[in-house]
Short mmCIF file of C-alpha atoms in Angstrom, two decimals:
data_model
loop_
_atom_site.label_atom_id
_atom_site.label_comp_id
_atom_site.label_asym_id
_atom_site.label_seq_id
_atom_site.Cartn_x
_atom_site.Cartn_y
_atom_site.Cartn_z
CA MET A 1 23.12 95.84 117.04
CA ALA A 2 25.86 98.48 116.97
CA ILE A 3 27.02 97.42 120.28
CA ILE A 4 27.49 93.89 119.27
CA PHE A 5 29.53 94.96 116.10
CA ALA A 6 31.67 97.19 118.34
CA ILE A 7 32.30 94.37 120.61
CA GLY A 8 33.07 91.96 117.90
CA LEU A 9 35.55 94.35 116.25
CA THR A 10 37.51 94.66 119.55
CA PHE A 11 38.48 91.01 119.28
CA ALA A 12 39.46 91.44 115.44
CA SER A 13 43.16 92.11 115.51
CA VAL A 14 45.14 93.11 112.46
CA SER A 15 48.79 92.25 112.44
CA PRO A 16 51.06 95.12 111.56
CA LYS A 17 51.40 95.56 107.81
CA THR A 18 54.82 94.51 106.49
CA ASP A 19 56.26 97.14 104.06
CA LEU A 20 56.83 95.23 100.96
CA ASN A 21 58.60 98.02 99.34
CA VAL A 22 61.58 97.87 101.82
CA GLN A 23 64.60 97.03 99.74
CA ALA A 24 66.76 94.14 100.99
CA ASN A 25 70.30 95.09 101.80
CA ASP A 26 73.79 93.21 101.92
CA TYR A 27 76.61 94.43 103.90
CA ILE A 28 80.27 95.24 103.44
CA GLN A 29 83.02 96.17 106.00
CA VAL A 30 84.75 99.47 105.49
CA GLY A 31 87.49 100.46 107.80
CA GLY A 32 86.23 98.02 110.32
CA SER A 33 82.52 99.38 110.12
CA TRP A 34 79.61 97.47 108.55
CA VAL A 35 78.02 99.48 105.77
CA ALA A 36 74.59 98.52 104.08
CA ILE A 37 74.60 98.35 100.37
CA PRO A 38 71.80 97.47 97.90
CA GLU A 39 71.03 93.77 97.57
CA GLN A 40 73.69 92.24 95.08
CA THR A 41 72.46 89.57 92.75
CA CYS A 42 75.61 87.26 92.88
CA GLU A 43 74.88 83.91 91.44
CA GLU A 44 75.80 80.97 93.55
CA GLY A 45 79.37 79.89 92.62
CA GLU A 46 82.77 79.08 93.58
CA PHE A 47 84.01 82.72 93.96
CA THR A 48 83.33 85.22 96.70
CA CYS A 49 80.84 88.05 95.84
CA ARG A 50 82.58 91.32 96.01
CA VAL A 51 81.77 94.99 95.15
CA GLN A 52 84.06 97.93 94.21
CA ASP A 53 83.47 101.62 94.62
CA GLY A 54 85.72 103.28 91.94
CA ASP A 55 89.32 102.72 93.20
CA ASN A 56 88.15 101.64 96.63
CA GLY A 57 87.68 97.99 97.32
CA PRO A 58 86.99 95.34 96.46
CA TYR A 59 84.91 94.61 99.44
CA GLU A 60 83.42 91.17 100.31
CA VAL A 61 79.53 91.11 100.42
CA TYR A 62 77.77 89.56 103.41
CA ASP A 63 73.89 88.87 103.63
CA GLU A 64 73.81 89.94 107.17
CA MET A 65 76.09 92.05 109.49
CA ASN A 66 78.55 89.92 111.50
CA ASP A 67 78.22 86.98 109.13
CA ASP A 68 81.36 84.80 109.20
CA GLU A 69 81.00 83.83 105.40
CA PRO A 70 80.62 86.16 102.58
CA LYS A 71 78.10 85.47 99.84
CA SER A 72 79.25 83.26 96.89
CA SER A 73 79.51 84.42 93.33
CA ALA A 74 79.56 82.79 89.97
CA SER A 75 82.08 85.54 88.74
CA PRO A 76 85.41 86.54 90.17
CA ASP A 77 84.85 90.25 89.12
CA PRO A 78 83.62 92.59 91.63
CA ASN A 79 80.25 94.34 90.96
CA PRO A 80 80.53 98.22 90.63
CA ILE A 81 78.71 100.36 93.24
CA GLU A 82 78.70 103.91 94.59
CA LEU A 83 78.95 104.56 98.36
#
């Protein structure tokens, strides 16, 4: 009986777990290089989603590296961040 269960378990495959605690990132370009930043909650709107690090920036925010279009925002003001 144990052999039957052992054979049956070899066919049972479990897909790799997806880590649900991984934080999503957005991206900005600083000096020509892509930098990951925490996901920005920019509501859909007519403006461009931007962030500012103190006196540095503002930087346009992208969902993915190498995107052509930045995220949109309902606000013209940049979100403050720390790099």
